[in-house]
Amino acid sequence: MTGDAAWKTLVFDPSIPEEQKQLADLRNSDQVWAVHDTLLNQLLGLVESRNPQVRRLPAGQRQQTLESLVKTYLDGRSAEHCGRWVFYPWSGQLVHLLDPHEYREVRLDRNRNKITSKEQRQLADKTIGVVGLSVGNAIAVTLAMEGVGGHFKLADFDHLELTNMNRLRAGIHELGLPKAVLAARQILEIDPWIQISLYTDGIHAGNVDSFLSGDAQLDFLIEECDSVDIKVLLRERARFLGIPVLMETSDRGMLDIERFDQEPDRPLLHGLLPPIDSVALKSLSDEEKIRHIVNFVDTQTVSPRLGASMLEIGQQIVTWPQLASDVVLGGASVTVAVRQLALGHNLLSGRRTIALQEKFRKAEWTVPKTAGIPANRTPPAEPLLSPLLKDIIREGCMAPSGGNTQPWQFYVDGDNIWLTMHSERAKSVLDSDRTAALAALGACLENMRVGCVHRDHRLQVSLLPVAPPTSVAAQLAVVAAADEDDIPLRRLHASLYQRHTNRRVTNSTPLTEIETGILTESLTGGTEQLDLITEPRALGQLGEILGRSDLIRILNPELGQEMMEELHFQPSSSVDTGIAVETCEVSATTDVVLRMMSRAEVRREVAATGGGSRLTELTRDAVATSSALGLLTLCDSDAATVIQGGSAMQRIWLESTALNLGFQPVGSLLFMARLLTTRPAVYEDSESQTVDLLFRQLLEFFPKVGGRVPLLLFRLHRSPAASCRSGRLPFGYCVSSGPPGDI
């Protein structure tokens, strides 16, 4: 088979009557040896790529949903008359495919988001020339397979020989075929919509300008030919036209890049050749040309095996050796380089090597780092305390805190007790004004109050101003004889040990009136207010709002880094601060997602591609399936009010535990909104606007809040207890002897 039929396809649009007739005539001829019609499967792939959430449905339901989507797509049309039919004359294959745009959409779907959809469109717009189609075959085919380039100009005068098949992918039935035709066929069998121009007589002075700039100027030239004068000729003209040149040498992964698009006066081949032009080079003998080749190959850096082999050329071997693994590596490295250049990354001119064989000689395995592993440490000695005081303070330290930071620090001097804020454990970007830390101290005091009344004692609390440089929040005393007002708290002592953050997600029935009454009546301070949302539709909308705010937090550089440092991926039994992912009750898939998101560079890529919708699902689904969403607000933001609010928060939590309700603080939106005032520089402008909008949307569900100060948002649900719980610091870390230093 010669001429265009040796490599060009015939394409038919069955929706056009004339082409439909031509197609029917072809199918009835003896030119067609086989018909392949998998269009329905391709359509299933198309609708799934556009609706990836379907993949998460059970298998039977997934198939039904996809088939329904295909039916909607066809809209009454016959699949027989959709898409295109492509005929490959050299193999007699007639193939039914999606139309060009949809075909590429599905074929390159698995590139995303290593290559985004926008980047795929940029790459498909490039024209790439490849000269020399032994090594160049692997490069051209890899580029086409990855979707890099929409127009290829291929040049080689040579034909496939048996000795080429140690490194060039081809069938033995293709021996004798022009290498340019072989590459064209392989590319078109991957993507029949790629435009191809062939130069089967190779490159010479008469066609070099046509190759580089005729009909379409090259964006990139990949030069892989053997002739040194043609190497120079191509570079002379590429430099004049401002076309970057790449060359892979198939030894130690050596890749040369010459950015003639940026450096119009750059010496050819990095200046490794003496000043001689292509015309003069052509007139040299083969022996003289070898001297020039050696200059730019660099005898000091070639692999020892290649260096030794070059001594035997014309003696024991015909020419220099090339291995399939080196050629395939070249296809990969040039494809990556072209992709980077095409997408605007600034790859500088110069030489790179990727010496895989040398890298394999030394194992470089290291144990993967796990985010947030606490350092090995020996806790300080515990101070000498009475059993009563030790039990009460220990129960105080069982209180919840944002991110499980446990910001309390006790100082004990005889009967005098001070509760202070630990300067390091209270440090937080999200809680820059220390509201959450103060609330945690209030929760700690509530636990101590319950512990005291359980033992027929009472806790005397004198709140103190908490402002730098002092961190003392309260002076305490444990006094015999319980206060009558505190007696009702005695029943909550068992809940103190059962209380935990329950992150399970199960469909829950709304709160009953009795449950709602118990929770709202637990507030006795007069400065706190509790509002509860129980209507399922409202909970679904709130879940969307809080999920979107969580995504902003994760993808924000500072907030996301802090959040990921709170998470620990080792067993919860070995975690004493922060949140063990094991306690989050997440699926194996979500566990992997969180591990990936612990890397800042991954978070940056997710943000850059506008992704991360999966990251909203944990909060969205948790809130939407809850019995209620509660908002605790305060009359003002004074430190004493916030501490008292923390006590009220803990009382609600203990009451919820006594009612067998799961309790989970949800969303960081309240604190993110506070940052708009306290640390606005944390956000980009678009983030600030979105956080402000989401916060206002949230408050629309709580019209009674008015000008009050939101403290805590939490969900209540009917779920079994969590499978494991957050750890606690050793007691010695939280209690010291003597008065605090700033009193």
XYZ file of C-alpha atoms in Angstrom:
743
model
C 0.000 0.000 0.000
C 1.515 3.343 -1.061
C 0.637 7.026 -1.033
C -1.882 8.527 1.353
C -3.671 5.197 1.777
C -0.561 3.918 3.526
C -1.265 6.125 6.534
C -4.293 8.418 6.100
C -7.707 7.570 7.533
C -11.138 8.060 6.012
C -13.747 9.658 8.288
C -17.529 9.525 7.812
C -20.235 11.511 9.596
C -23.328 9.229 9.615
C -25.631 12.183 10.274
C -24.886 13.510 6.758
C -26.867 11.538 4.143
C -24.137 11.631 1.494
C -21.470 10.376 3.908
C -23.903 7.786 5.265
C -24.225 6.392 1.721
C -20.440 6.393 1.242
C -20.113 4.528 4.508
C -22.667 1.914 3.447
C -20.811 1.389 0.151
C -17.545 0.944 2.016
C -19.038 -1.570 4.435
C -20.282 -3.627 1.499
C -16.857 -3.630 -0.167
C -14.004 -6.056 0.370
C -11.815 -3.256 1.779
C -13.341 -3.642 5.251
C -11.950 -6.651 7.092
C -13.445 -5.946 10.512
C -16.035 -3.605 12.052
C -15.687 -2.346 15.642
C -18.715 -0.610 17.109
C -18.309 0.111 20.831
C -20.012 3.491 20.715
C -22.483 2.665 23.504
C -19.610 1.796 25.845
C -17.866 5.012 24.824
C -21.073 6.929 25.600
C -21.188 5.295 29.029
C -17.632 6.521 29.553
C -18.615 10.004 28.384
C -21.566 10.430 30.752
C -19.583 8.944 33.633
C -16.695 11.372 33.033
C -19.215 14.213 33.218
C -20.932 12.763 36.308
C -18.082 11.196 38.346
C -20.236 10.984 41.492
C -22.088 8.096 39.828
C -19.001 5.921 40.412
C -19.811 5.931 44.116
C -23.211 4.304 43.684
C -23.686 0.535 44.150
C -22.779 -1.368 40.962
C -26.335 -2.136 39.844
C -27.617 1.355 40.526
C -24.545 2.862 38.877
C -25.158 0.966 35.626
C -28.840 1.934 35.572
C -27.977 5.589 36.178
C -25.363 5.627 33.410
C -27.719 3.983 30.933
C -30.369 6.562 31.794
C -27.866 9.375 31.203
C -26.927 7.879 27.823
C -30.593 7.710 26.872
C -30.955 11.387 27.764
C -27.844 12.183 25.712
C -29.161 10.369 22.636
C -32.512 12.164 22.958
C -34.278 9.712 20.674
C -31.448 9.415 18.137
C -30.048 6.081 17.038
C -26.515 5.444 18.257
C -25.774 4.085 14.768
C -26.056 7.628 13.394
C -24.062 9.380 16.133
C -20.365 10.114 16.314
C -18.019 9.267 13.440
C -16.937 6.165 11.576
C -13.181 5.962 10.948
C -11.652 3.638 8.354
C -7.990 2.565 8.550
C -7.094 1.430 4.978
C -3.809 -0.243 5.970
C -5.537 -2.658 8.348
C -9.081 -2.782 6.927
C -10.547 -1.754 10.298
C -13.758 0.291 10.425
C -14.301 1.819 13.867
C -17.286 3.685 15.327
C -16.135 6.538 17.590
C -17.471 9.545 19.436
C -17.160 12.846 17.594
C -13.714 14.494 17.834
C -14.365 16.720 20.851
C -16.104 14.034 22.894
C -13.575 11.395 21.861
C -10.713 13.465 23.260
C -12.750 14.357 26.337
C -13.153 10.686 27.239
C -9.737 9.481 26.040
C -7.909 12.084 28.121
C -10.295 12.044 31.086
C -7.850 10.071 33.212
C -5.227 12.790 32.713
C -7.197 15.024 35.052
C -6.104 16.644 37.223
C -2.444 15.926 36.688
C -3.305 17.833 33.538
C -6.392 19.994 33.958
C -9.063 20.352 31.279
C -7.885 23.893 30.564
C -4.290 22.700 30.209
C -5.406 19.892 27.891
C -6.918 22.497 25.577
C -3.674 24.473 25.630
C -1.611 21.395 24.826
C -3.882 20.265 21.979
C -3.240 23.574 20.230
C 0.512 22.957 19.753
C 2.341 21.973 16.579
C 5.314 19.683 17.181
C 7.980 18.534 14.760
C 9.913 15.290 15.248
C 12.949 14.531 13.109
C 14.387 11.007 13.367
C 11.789 8.367 14.109
C 13.660 5.625 15.892
C 14.081 7.379 19.240
C 11.640 9.946 17.887
C 8.941 7.289 17.489
C 8.721 6.749 21.244
C 8.644 10.512 21.792
C 5.965 11.227 19.170
C 3.732 8.362 20.304
C 4.082 9.328 24.003
C 3.258 12.959 23.215
C 0.178 11.886 21.259
C -0.907 9.428 23.927
C -0.726 12.141 26.594
C -2.587 14.648 24.436
C 0.412 16.952 23.986
C 0.134 18.350 20.463
C -2.675 18.549 17.932
C -0.505 18.702 14.809
C 2.614 16.586 14.289
C 5.172 17.007 11.531
C 7.169 13.790 11.218
C 10.371 13.455 9.211
C 12.552 10.432 8.457
C 13.826 9.005 5.167
C 14.614 5.578 6.623
C 12.624 2.322 6.601
C 11.993 -0.112 9.447
C 14.655 -2.801 9.670
C 14.855 -5.815 11.928
C 17.772 -4.228 13.838
C 15.481 -1.308 14.773
C 13.084 -3.594 16.605
C 15.220 -3.830 19.741
C 13.956 -0.335 20.619
C 11.166 0.615 18.222
C 7.656 -0.714 18.844
C 6.416 -2.321 15.635
C 5.129 -5.611 14.282
C 7.234 -7.875 12.127
C 4.659 -7.452 9.361
C 5.722 -3.788 9.219
C 9.354 -4.474 8.276
C 10.306 -2.324 5.299
C 7.688 0.321 6.115
C 8.878 3.961 6.114
C 9.498 4.968 9.719
C 7.500 8.156 9.214
C 4.508 6.138 7.971
C 4.832 3.737 10.906
C 4.745 6.645 13.414
C 1.791 8.255 11.639
C -0.205 5.014 11.758
C 0.534 4.495 15.447
C -0.538 8.042 16.316
C -3.736 7.862 14.267
C -4.637 4.538 15.850
C -4.496 6.363 19.196
C -6.295 9.508 18.049
C -7.601 9.777 14.459
C -8.288 13.507 14.912
C -4.623 14.479 15.289
C -3.339 16.330 12.225
C -0.198 14.845 10.677
C 2.224 16.043 8.022
C 4.806 13.547 6.715
C 8.284 14.134 5.301
C 9.307 10.670 4.128
C 12.425 11.939 2.390
C 13.798 13.321 5.659
C 15.047 16.862 6.207
C 17.345 18.688 3.810
C 18.080 22.250 2.775
C 15.220 22.176 0.289
C 12.423 21.405 2.764
C 13.702 22.508 6.173
C 11.778 25.801 6.136
C 8.604 24.073 4.999
C 8.989 21.630 7.860
C 9.655 24.288 10.479
C 7.227 26.991 9.372
C 5.254 25.994 6.277
C 1.420 25.855 6.747
C 1.961 26.004 10.537
C 5.102 27.044 12.408
C 6.364 24.562 14.937
C 5.956 25.376 18.595
C 8.613 22.787 19.460
C 11.222 20.870 17.490
C 12.369 17.469 18.726
C 15.570 16.544 16.934
C 16.616 12.879 17.019
C 18.460 12.394 13.730
C 21.919 10.863 13.258
C 23.368 13.334 10.765
C 25.419 16.076 12.421
C 25.001 18.484 9.483
C 21.194 18.115 9.641
C 21.330 18.672 13.416
C 23.089 21.966 12.784
C 20.868 22.916 9.817
C 17.720 22.429 11.902
C 19.137 24.523 14.742
C 20.271 27.302 12.425
C 16.773 27.713 11.065
C 15.041 27.076 14.422
C 17.146 29.796 16.029
C 16.213 32.190 13.196
C 12.505 31.373 13.677
C 12.624 31.363 17.505
C 11.640 27.699 17.916
C 12.864 25.814 21.042
C 14.736 22.569 20.294
C 14.819 19.422 22.453
C 17.096 16.403 21.945
C 17.185 13.145 23.926
C 20.357 11.065 23.529
C 19.204 7.692 24.926
C 22.147 7.337 27.274
C 21.865 8.155 30.989
C 18.618 9.932 30.102
C 20.537 12.878 28.654
C 18.138 15.642 27.563
C 19.237 18.896 25.898
C 16.990 21.955 25.729
C 17.841 25.004 23.635
C 15.468 27.927 24.201
C 15.900 29.773 20.923
C 12.489 31.320 21.617
C 14.092 33.190 24.539
C 17.731 33.392 23.390
C 17.949 34.385 19.708
C 21.761 34.554 19.860
C 22.310 31.316 21.766
C 25.231 29.193 20.407
C 24.066 25.996 18.723
C 24.287 22.815 20.810
C 25.293 24.907 23.851
C 28.435 26.056 21.997
C 29.942 22.552 22.137
C 30.673 22.577 18.402
C 33.390 24.731 16.842
C 32.087 27.628 14.727
C 31.078 25.724 11.600
C 27.829 25.883 9.635
C 25.698 23.092 8.217
C 26.991 23.561 4.661
C 30.595 23.118 5.744
C 29.688 20.159 7.933
C 27.995 18.394 5.049
C 31.205 18.407 3.047
C 33.197 16.703 5.809
C 34.089 13.028 5.784
C 32.392 10.637 8.181
C 35.610 10.469 10.209
C 35.688 14.246 10.580
C 32.005 14.381 11.505
C 32.610 11.883 14.333
C 35.032 14.316 15.973
C 32.276 16.931 16.084
C 29.743 14.438 17.439
C 32.114 13.561 20.266
C 32.377 17.233 21.218
C 28.694 17.610 22.069
C 28.132 14.069 23.385
C 30.809 14.696 26.074
C 33.012 11.634 26.545
C 33.304 12.323 30.270
C 29.610 11.870 31.004
C 28.442 9.037 28.749
C 27.760 5.708 30.462
C 30.794 3.382 30.736
C 29.062 0.760 28.582
C 28.420 3.253 25.767
C 31.953 4.603 26.042
C 33.404 1.096 25.751
C 31.044 0.230 22.885
C 32.127 3.248 20.824
C 35.618 1.734 20.643
C 34.146 -1.299 18.881
C 32.134 0.470 16.172
C 33.224 -1.015 12.864
C 35.124 -3.722 14.748
C 32.729 -5.866 16.782
C 29.499 -3.825 16.344
C 27.985 -1.876 13.445
C 26.983 1.341 15.245
C 26.427 2.707 18.754
C 23.973 0.728 20.878
C 20.581 1.941 22.044
C 18.261 0.150 24.479
C 14.476 0.092 24.510
C 14.419 1.211 28.154
C 16.555 4.265 27.300
C 14.362 5.095 24.317
C 11.144 4.768 26.354
C 12.656 6.941 29.087
C 13.440 9.495 26.398
C 9.825 9.467 25.286
C 8.760 10.197 28.851
C 11.344 12.896 29.607
C 10.786 14.825 26.355
C 7.001 14.640 26.820
C 7.291 16.077 30.330
C 9.630 18.828 29.108
C 7.383 19.785 26.173
C 4.331 19.780 28.437
C 6.068 22.074 30.908
C 7.196 24.443 28.161
C 3.772 24.448 26.497
C 2.114 25.382 29.789
C 4.460 28.304 30.353
C 6.847 26.822 32.912
C 10.277 28.342 32.604
C 12.569 25.454 31.702
C 15.975 26.967 31.037
C 18.333 25.990 28.264
C 20.880 23.359 29.223
C 21.509 19.662 29.665
C 19.810 17.306 32.125
C 20.491 13.647 32.870
C 18.175 11.052 34.389
C 20.546 8.191 35.078
C 18.098 5.527 36.250
C 20.603 2.683 36.363
C 22.827 4.659 38.720
C 19.896 5.638 40.918
C 18.814 2.002 41.208
C 22.135 0.940 42.667
C 21.362 2.604 45.965
C 18.113 2.104 47.834
C 16.580 5.404 48.912
C 13.545 4.078 50.771
C 12.549 6.078 53.786
C 9.592 5.547 56.065
C 6.858 7.950 54.938
C 6.334 10.786 57.359
C 3.000 10.906 59.117
C 1.551 14.333 59.741
C 1.462 15.419 63.337
C 3.383 12.590 65.056
C 4.181 13.963 68.510
C 7.811 13.890 69.516
C 8.908 11.218 71.997
C 8.980 12.818 75.409
C 9.107 11.988 79.079
C 6.355 13.763 81.038
C 7.463 15.917 83.971
C 6.981 14.531 87.440
C 3.502 15.053 88.871
C 3.294 17.413 91.875
C 2.255 15.980 95.224
C -1.492 16.545 95.565
C -4.162 15.188 97.827
C -6.196 12.363 96.198
C -9.276 14.624 96.224
C -7.569 17.511 94.474
C -5.799 15.235 91.999
C -9.083 13.562 90.970
C -10.884 16.874 90.550
C -8.117 18.461 88.456
C -7.768 15.275 86.389
C -11.493 15.435 85.635
C -11.065 19.092 84.668
C -8.408 18.020 82.160
C -10.967 15.685 80.518
C -12.744 18.730 79.071
C -12.976 19.300 75.299
C -10.913 21.924 73.474
C -10.654 23.133 69.902
C -8.333 20.788 67.994
C -7.812 18.932 71.290
C -5.057 21.397 72.186
C -5.806 21.188 75.940
C -4.779 24.808 76.610
C -5.164 24.652 80.417
C -2.274 24.727 82.859
C -2.847 24.354 86.633
C -0.583 25.704 89.353
C -1.065 24.345 92.880
C 0.468 25.841 96.015
C -1.044 24.228 99.120
C -4.761 24.963 99.029
C -4.349 27.632 96.366
C -5.112 26.645 92.765
C -4.683 28.795 89.661
C -6.057 27.954 86.228
C -3.974 29.525 83.475
C -3.791 29.459 79.696
C -0.736 27.578 78.386
C 1.075 29.972 76.048
C 2.060 27.330 73.451
C -0.966 25.039 73.525
C -3.289 28.051 73.213
C -1.427 29.382 70.162
C -3.580 29.174 67.037
C -4.150 30.969 63.741
C -7.837 30.074 63.609
C -8.309 31.082 67.259
C -6.137 34.186 67.083
C -8.192 36.034 69.728
C -8.124 32.942 72.005
C -11.919 32.684 72.205
C -11.836 28.897 71.791
C -9.029 28.589 74.350
C -11.013 30.624 76.901
C -14.105 28.501 76.232
C -12.001 25.377 76.822
C -10.963 26.777 80.225
C -14.657 27.300 80.992
C -15.393 23.678 80.041
C -12.540 22.589 82.305
C -14.087 24.537 85.199
C -17.488 22.939 84.545
C -15.948 19.475 84.772
C -14.296 20.422 88.063
C -17.587 21.780 89.358
C -19.297 18.452 88.550
C -16.394 16.550 90.111
C -16.631 18.598 93.304
C -20.378 18.174 93.824
C -20.045 14.450 93.142
C -17.684 14.348 96.151
C -19.890 16.659 98.283
C -17.610 19.621 97.748
C -17.945 22.820 95.801
C -15.612 24.776 93.571
C -14.996 28.413 94.401
C -14.061 30.347 91.263
C -12.669 33.875 91.105
C -12.286 34.851 87.453
C -9.370 37.154 86.704
C -8.683 39.366 83.687
C -6.877 37.402 80.967
C -4.700 39.758 78.979
C -1.022 39.747 78.075
C 1.380 39.451 79.788
C -0.670 37.485 82.331
C -2.369 34.224 81.366
C -4.118 33.522 84.668
C -7.826 32.962 84.103
C -9.084 32.026 87.562
C -8.100 31.389 91.145
C -9.792 28.298 92.559
C -10.473 26.618 95.840
C -12.097 23.280 96.651
C -14.347 23.700 99.664
C -16.135 21.047 101.710
C -19.964 20.920 101.487
C -21.623 21.201 98.118
C -23.518 24.315 97.081
C -27.260 23.580 96.915
C -27.449 25.231 93.492
C -24.899 22.736 92.175
C -26.587 19.586 93.533
C -28.407 18.889 90.192
C -24.990 18.580 88.546
C -24.268 15.432 90.544
C -26.243 13.299 88.061
C -23.916 14.432 85.257
C -20.781 12.922 86.792
C -21.200 9.634 84.899
C -21.651 11.613 81.672
C -18.339 13.336 82.351
C -16.593 9.987 81.712
C -18.831 9.039 78.800
C -18.628 12.412 77.014
C -16.679 12.456 73.755
C -16.787 13.946 70.276
C -18.940 11.625 68.204
C -18.265 12.117 64.484
C -20.352 9.210 63.237
C -22.809 9.955 60.427
C -26.200 8.220 60.572
C -29.691 9.325 59.598
C -31.232 10.636 62.813
C -34.755 11.581 63.821
C -35.291 15.176 65.043
C -35.048 16.073 68.726
C -38.153 15.609 70.816
C -39.707 18.487 72.744
C -38.511 16.910 75.999
C -34.917 16.699 74.750
C -35.041 20.274 73.471
C -36.414 21.465 76.814
C -33.696 19.715 78.849
C -30.941 21.234 76.733
C -32.272 24.793 76.716
C -33.075 24.696 80.438
C -29.515 23.632 81.260
C -28.438 27.248 80.678
C -28.753 29.032 83.997
C -26.180 31.822 83.735
C -28.409 34.311 81.921
C -25.667 35.387 79.509
C -25.968 32.410 77.130
C -28.598 31.556 74.535
C -29.128 28.274 72.687
C -30.923 28.052 69.331
C -31.656 24.687 67.718
C -32.487 23.861 64.078
C -34.227 20.513 63.557
C -36.010 20.830 60.182
C -34.340 18.417 57.680
C -34.407 20.805 54.707
C -32.745 23.551 56.737
C -30.143 21.094 58.005
C -29.313 20.162 54.416
C -28.811 23.810 53.480
C -26.702 24.446 56.566
C -24.570 21.414 55.700
C -23.802 22.957 52.295
C -22.799 26.261 53.903
C -20.550 24.672 56.502
C -19.032 22.263 53.989
C -18.042 25.153 51.722
C -16.462 27.020 54.624
C -14.486 23.944 55.643
C -13.112 23.712 52.096
C -11.908 27.306 52.296
C -10.196 26.533 55.588
C -8.432 23.449 54.229
C -7.199 25.180 51.074
C -6.121 28.404 52.766
C -2.307 28.153 53.202
C -2.139 29.139 56.882
C -5.417 27.677 58.099
C -4.976 24.477 56.100
C -1.462 23.928 57.394
C -2.605 24.401 60.978
C -5.544 22.045 60.483
C -3.369 19.318 58.996
C -0.875 19.653 61.822
C -3.745 18.888 64.217
C -4.458 15.590 62.447
C -2.558 12.391 63.287
C -2.671 9.244 61.209
C -1.230 6.804 63.693
C -3.449 4.826 66.128
C -5.385 7.026 68.536
C -3.812 5.218 71.503
C -0.481 6.899 70.684
C -1.907 10.420 70.252
C -2.093 12.677 73.311
C -2.903 16.033 71.649
C -4.571 16.903 68.376
C -7.082 14.723 66.565
C -6.382 11.148 65.549
C -7.998 10.523 62.165
C -9.099 7.183 63.607
C -11.563 9.112 65.815
C -13.138 10.802 62.797
C -14.946 7.618 61.711
C -14.014 8.224 58.065
C -13.942 5.716 55.228
C -10.696 4.247 53.932
C -11.009 6.483 50.849
C -11.415 9.623 52.955
C -8.457 8.567 55.104
C -6.310 8.457 51.958
C -7.682 11.840 50.847
C -6.761 13.402 54.194
C -3.264 11.934 54.031
C -2.837 13.472 50.595
C -4.189 16.811 51.804
C -1.634 16.868 54.624
C 0.859 17.909 51.915
C 0.877 21.637 51.223
C 1.758 21.146 47.552
C -1.300 18.911 47.077
C -3.554 21.511 48.699
C -2.124 24.159 46.380
C -2.891 22.017 43.332
C -6.459 21.368 44.518
C -6.958 25.113 45.003
C -5.434 25.912 41.604
C -7.751 23.485 39.805
C -10.885 24.582 41.662
C -11.295 21.084 43.084
C -11.939 19.701 46.532
C -15.692 19.091 46.439
C -15.083 15.756 48.213
C -13.671 17.734 51.143
C -17.043 19.377 51.731
C -18.860 16.070 52.087
C -17.823 15.151 55.638
C -19.446 18.223 57.155
C -22.274 18.451 54.634
C -23.461 14.884 55.147
C -22.918 14.985 58.901
C -25.084 18.078 59.350
C -27.763 17.033 56.847
C -28.386 13.727 58.654
C -28.384 15.140 62.198
C -31.175 15.447 64.727
C -30.370 19.120 65.257
C -27.814 21.843 64.719
C -27.271 24.053 67.763
C -25.797 27.538 68.045
C -24.638 28.813 71.442
C -24.288 32.592 71.647
C -23.155 35.051 74.346
C -24.181 38.553 75.322
C -20.643 39.929 74.758
C -17.079 38.841 74.035
C -15.419 39.715 77.359
C -13.013 37.029 78.579
C -15.122 36.282 81.681
C -18.255 35.928 79.551
C -16.471 33.560 77.151
C -15.194 31.413 80.045
C -18.713 31.207 81.455
C -19.934 30.395 77.952
C -17.436 27.520 77.845
C -18.934 26.186 81.075
C -22.412 26.393 79.528
C -21.127 24.609 76.408
C -19.824 21.743 78.526
C -23.059 21.515 80.472
C -25.025 21.158 77.220
C -22.547 18.495 76.105
C -22.923 16.533 79.336
C -26.712 16.800 79.192
C -26.632 15.554 75.584
C -24.493 12.612 76.648
C -26.998 11.780 79.416
C -29.742 11.791 76.734
C -27.668 9.361 74.589
C -27.233 11.992 71.901
C -24.026 12.163 69.890
C -22.406 15.605 70.074
C -19.919 17.111 67.606
C -18.738 20.702 67.179
C -19.009 21.344 63.439
C -17.515 23.738 60.997
C -14.980 26.405 61.722
C -17.062 29.148 60.120
C -17.655 31.059 63.372
C -13.923 31.399 63.971
C -13.177 32.029 60.300
C -15.653 34.918 60.345
C -13.985 36.297 63.474
C -10.657 36.339 61.595
C -12.131 38.830 59.136
C -11.715 41.339 61.967
C -8.843 39.975 64.047
C -6.508 38.754 61.255
C -7.871 39.730 57.837
C -4.468 39.205 56.163
C -4.975 35.443 56.494
C -7.343 35.573 53.518
C -7.171 36.463 49.865
C -9.850 38.980 48.876
C -12.026 36.308 47.266
C -11.782 34.145 50.409
C -12.767 37.074 52.639
C -15.820 37.783 50.520
C -16.916 34.148 50.510
C -16.400 33.684 54.261
C -18.399 36.843 54.952
C -21.184 35.672 52.634
C -21.338 32.178 54.152
C -21.390 33.588 57.687
C -24.299 35.884 56.832
C -26.139 32.970 55.181
C -25.600 30.911 58.329
C -27.017 33.611 60.626
C -30.162 33.860 58.484
C -31.178 30.489 59.952
C -30.883 31.934 63.500
C -32.936 35.143 63.482
C -33.002 35.374 67.294
C -29.232 35.813 67.507
C -29.346 39.506 66.655
C -26.169 41.217 67.865
C -25.098 38.396 70.154
C -21.641 36.777 69.905
C -21.613 33.249 68.427
C -19.453 30.849 70.448
C -20.131 27.290 69.295
C -21.934 25.506 66.488
C -22.605 21.815 67.089
C -24.613 18.903 65.743
C -26.659 16.419 67.745
C -27.421 12.970 66.372
C -28.535 9.480 67.354
C -25.506 7.276 66.767
C -23.609 4.584 68.624
C -20.645 5.795 70.649
C -17.457 6.481 68.693
C -15.134 3.534 68.205
C -12.248 5.437 69.836
C -11.672 8.760 71.548
C -9.150 11.567 71.549
C -6.164 11.193 73.823
C -5.020 13.320 76.729
C -1.688 14.745 77.784
C -0.005 13.032 80.730
C -1.148 14.685 83.958
C 2.314 16.063 84.692
C 2.146 18.309 81.635
C -0.939 20.092 82.910
C -0.150 20.627 86.617
C 2.806 22.433 88.200
C 3.791 23.155 91.800
C 3.835 26.656 93.191
C 2.117 29.844 92.009
C 2.286 30.898 88.355
C 5.147 33.183 87.471
C 3.003 36.102 86.340
C 1.006 36.495 89.578
